[in-house]
């Protein structure tokens, strides 16, 4: 019983770490176009900062052949795009209000965020 509880606690700790504490180290200031590499389970860079009301073009270059990496989804923006391996794919973001817009693969293993705030303008 104790063992089960410990395993449960460890799992909770892992979930907390993954969803709330873990922050990918990369932060990029996005101008008009940014290239994002899709490889080894991470978007590179995974955190983008852009100014509000500015159109931004993201060029995804997928190097990971696993089906996990195939689709990139921006749930808040109704964007879902298939990424062919080795071929840069452009995703155009509309002008955005300040806030955070996550993007991820269909299983949410790859995860990234576009942060829109006026300080980066
Ligand atoms: Cu995935």
mmCIF file of C-alpha atoms and ligand atoms in Angstrom:
data_model
loop_
_atom_site.group_PDB
_atom_site.id
_atom_site.type_symbol
_atom_site.label_atom_id
_atom_site.label_comp_id
_atom_site.label_asym_id
_atom_site.label_seq_id
_atom_site.Cartn_x
_atom_site.Cartn_y
_atom_site.Cartn_z
ATOM 1 C CA UNK A 1 0.000 0.000 0.000
ATOM 2 C CA UNK A 2 2.803 2.386 0.934
ATOM 3 C CA UNK A 3 4.569 1.513 -2.288
ATOM 4 C CA UNK A 4 1.472 2.333 -4.306
ATOM 5 C CA UNK A 5 1.186 5.688 -2.561
ATOM 6 C CA UNK A 6 4.831 6.483 -3.241
ATOM 7 C CA UNK A 7 4.429 5.606 -6.896
ATOM 8 C CA UNK A 8 1.371 7.810 -7.031
ATOM 9 C CA UNK A 9 3.232 10.698 -5.432
ATOM 10 C CA UNK A 10 6.127 10.286 -7.837
ATOM 11 C CA UNK A 11 3.704 10.365 -10.748
ATOM 12 C CA UNK A 12 2.035 13.509 -9.448
ATOM 13 C CA UNK A 13 5.422 15.153 -8.967
ATOM 14 C CA UNK A 14 6.328 14.269 -12.531
ATOM 15 C CA UNK A 15 3.074 15.689 -13.872
ATOM 16 C CA UNK A 16 3.500 18.911 -11.872
ATOM 17 C CA UNK A 17 7.042 19.253 -13.125
ATOM 18 C CA UNK A 18 6.099 18.596 -16.736
ATOM 19 C CA UNK A 19 3.089 20.861 -16.951
ATOM 20 C CA UNK A 20 3.877 23.707 -14.563
ATOM 21 C CA UNK A 21 7.555 23.834 -13.709
ATOM 22 C CA UNK A 22 9.335 22.712 -16.835
ATOM 23 C CA UNK A 23 10.224 25.545 -19.143
ATOM 24 C CA UNK A 24 12.175 24.958 -22.326
ATOM 25 C CA UNK A 25 15.327 27.067 -22.199
ATOM 26 C CA UNK A 26 14.957 28.630 -25.614
ATOM 27 C CA UNK A 27 13.310 31.969 -26.033
ATOM 28 C CA UNK A 28 13.391 33.690 -29.342
ATOM 29 C CA UNK A 29 12.246 37.058 -30.407
ATOM 30 C CA UNK A 30 10.197 36.518 -33.494
ATOM 31 C CA UNK A 31 10.342 39.182 -36.134
ATOM 32 C CA UNK A 32 8.569 38.499 -39.379
ATOM 33 C CA UNK A 33 9.801 34.975 -39.933
ATOM 34 C CA UNK A 34 11.201 32.345 -37.617
ATOM 35 C CA UNK A 35 12.463 28.886 -38.409
ATOM 36 C CA UNK A 36 11.501 26.174 -35.944
ATOM 37 C CA UNK A 37 13.207 22.813 -36.034
ATOM 38 C CA UNK A 38 11.145 19.769 -35.072
ATOM 39 C CA UNK A 39 13.548 17.178 -33.721
ATOM 40 C CA UNK A 40 14.152 14.869 -30.740
ATOM 41 C CA UNK A 41 10.839 15.679 -29.102
ATOM 42 C CA UNK A 42 11.289 19.435 -28.954
ATOM 43 C CA UNK A 43 10.452 22.424 -31.036
ATOM 44 C CA UNK A 44 13.556 24.528 -31.399
ATOM 45 C CA UNK A 45 12.930 27.257 -30.361
ATOM 46 C CA UNK A 46 9.868 26.306 -28.341
ATOM 47 C CA UNK A 47 9.103 29.721 -26.885
ATOM 48 C CA UNK A 48 8.540 32.659 -29.154
ATOM 49 C CA UNK A 49 7.868 36.234 -28.217
ATOM 50 C CA UNK A 50 6.138 38.492 -30.670
ATOM 51 C CA UNK A 51 4.600 41.932 -30.605
ATOM 52 C CA UNK A 52 0.812 42.288 -30.659
ATOM 53 C CA UNK A 53 -1.040 42.833 -33.936
ATOM 54 C CA UNK A 54 1.844 41.704 -36.064
ATOM 55 C CA UNK A 55 1.695 38.948 -38.634
ATOM 56 C CA UNK A 56 4.350 36.338 -38.030
ATOM 57 C CA UNK A 57 5.476 33.566 -40.323
ATOM 58 C CA UNK A 58 6.736 30.372 -38.744
ATOM 59 C CA UNK A 59 8.743 27.986 -40.865
ATOM 60 C CA UNK A 60 8.668 24.511 -39.408
ATOM 61 C CA UNK A 61 11.454 22.170 -40.458
ATOM 62 C CA UNK A 62 10.618 18.657 -39.345
ATOM 63 C CA UNK A 63 13.585 16.325 -38.963
ATOM 64 C CA UNK A 64 11.839 13.755 -36.771
ATOM 65 C CA UNK A 65 10.382 10.998 -38.917
ATOM 66 C CA UNK A 66 8.145 9.586 -36.199
ATOM 67 C CA UNK A 67 4.410 10.147 -36.759
ATOM 68 C CA UNK A 68 4.331 11.977 -33.442
ATOM 69 C CA UNK A 69 5.884 15.028 -35.057
ATOM 70 C CA UNK A 70 3.661 15.050 -38.111
ATOM 71 C CA UNK A 71 1.054 17.639 -37.209
ATOM 72 C CA UNK A 72 1.475 20.981 -35.533
ATOM 73 C CA UNK A 73 -1.659 22.356 -33.930
ATOM 74 C CA UNK A 74 -2.451 25.846 -32.621
ATOM 75 C CA UNK A 75 -5.681 25.064 -30.754
ATOM 76 C CA UNK A 76 -6.509 28.688 -29.953
ATOM 77 C CA UNK A 77 -6.069 29.766 -33.552
ATOM 78 C CA UNK A 78 -7.763 26.832 -35.297
ATOM 79 C CA UNK A 79 -4.550 26.029 -37.121
ATOM 80 C CA UNK A 80 -3.569 22.449 -37.868
ATOM 81 C CA UNK A 81 -0.809 21.775 -40.367
ATOM 82 C CA UNK A 82 0.941 18.619 -41.561
ATOM 83 C CA UNK A 83 4.702 18.818 -41.657
ATOM 84 C CA UNK A 84 6.485 16.745 -44.303
ATOM 85 C CA UNK A 85 9.900 15.461 -43.224
ATOM 86 C CA UNK A 86 12.800 17.598 -44.421
ATOM 87 C CA UNK A 87 10.674 20.169 -46.194
ATOM 88 C CA UNK A 88 10.137 23.577 -44.580
ATOM 89 C CA UNK A 89 6.464 24.281 -44.021
ATOM 90 C CA UNK A 90 5.131 27.761 -43.485
ATOM 91 C CA UNK A 91 2.510 28.561 -40.878
ATOM 92 C CA UNK A 92 1.173 32.090 -40.975
ATOM 93 C CA UNK A 93 -0.071 33.469 -37.686
ATOM 94 C CA UNK A 94 -2.735 36.154 -37.760
ATOM 95 C CA UNK A 95 -2.206 39.421 -35.837
ATOM 96 C CA UNK A 96 -2.647 38.463 -32.209
ATOM 97 C CA UNK A 97 -3.913 40.050 -29.031
ATOM 98 C CA UNK A 98 -1.511 39.934 -26.062
ATOM 99 C CA UNK A 99 -1.535 36.538 -24.409
ATOM 100 C CA UNK A 100 -0.045 33.083 -24.678
ATOM 101 C CA UNK A 101 -0.840 30.777 -27.553
ATOM 102 C CA UNK A 102 0.332 27.217 -27.222
ATOM 103 C CA UNK A 103 1.127 24.895 -30.062
ATOM 104 C CA UNK A 104 1.798 21.197 -29.999
ATOM 105 C CA UNK A 105 1.788 17.956 -31.951
ATOM 106 C CA UNK A 106 -1.324 15.801 -31.952
ATOM 107 C CA UNK A 107 -0.162 13.910 -28.862
ATOM 108 C CA UNK A 108 1.176 16.995 -27.101
ATOM 109 C CA UNK A 109 4.648 15.553 -26.760
ATOM 110 C CA UNK A 110 6.094 18.392 -28.770
ATOM 111 C CA UNK A 111 4.995 21.600 -27.104
ATOM 112 C CA UNK A 112 5.663 25.264 -27.633
ATOM 113 C CA UNK A 113 4.189 28.637 -26.924
ATOM 114 C CA UNK A 114 3.890 31.953 -28.684
ATOM 115 C CA UNK A 115 3.900 34.743 -26.160
ATOM 116 C CA UNK A 116 2.435 38.009 -27.375
ATOM 117 C CA UNK A 117 3.267 41.093 -25.359
ATOM 118 C CA UNK A 118 3.977 44.718 -26.026
ATOM 119 C CA UNK A 119 7.414 44.671 -24.426
ATOM 120 C CA UNK A 120 8.848 42.732 -27.318
ATOM 121 C CA UNK A 121 7.634 45.272 -29.851
HETATM 122 CU CU1 LIG B 1 3.450 13.895 -30.862
#
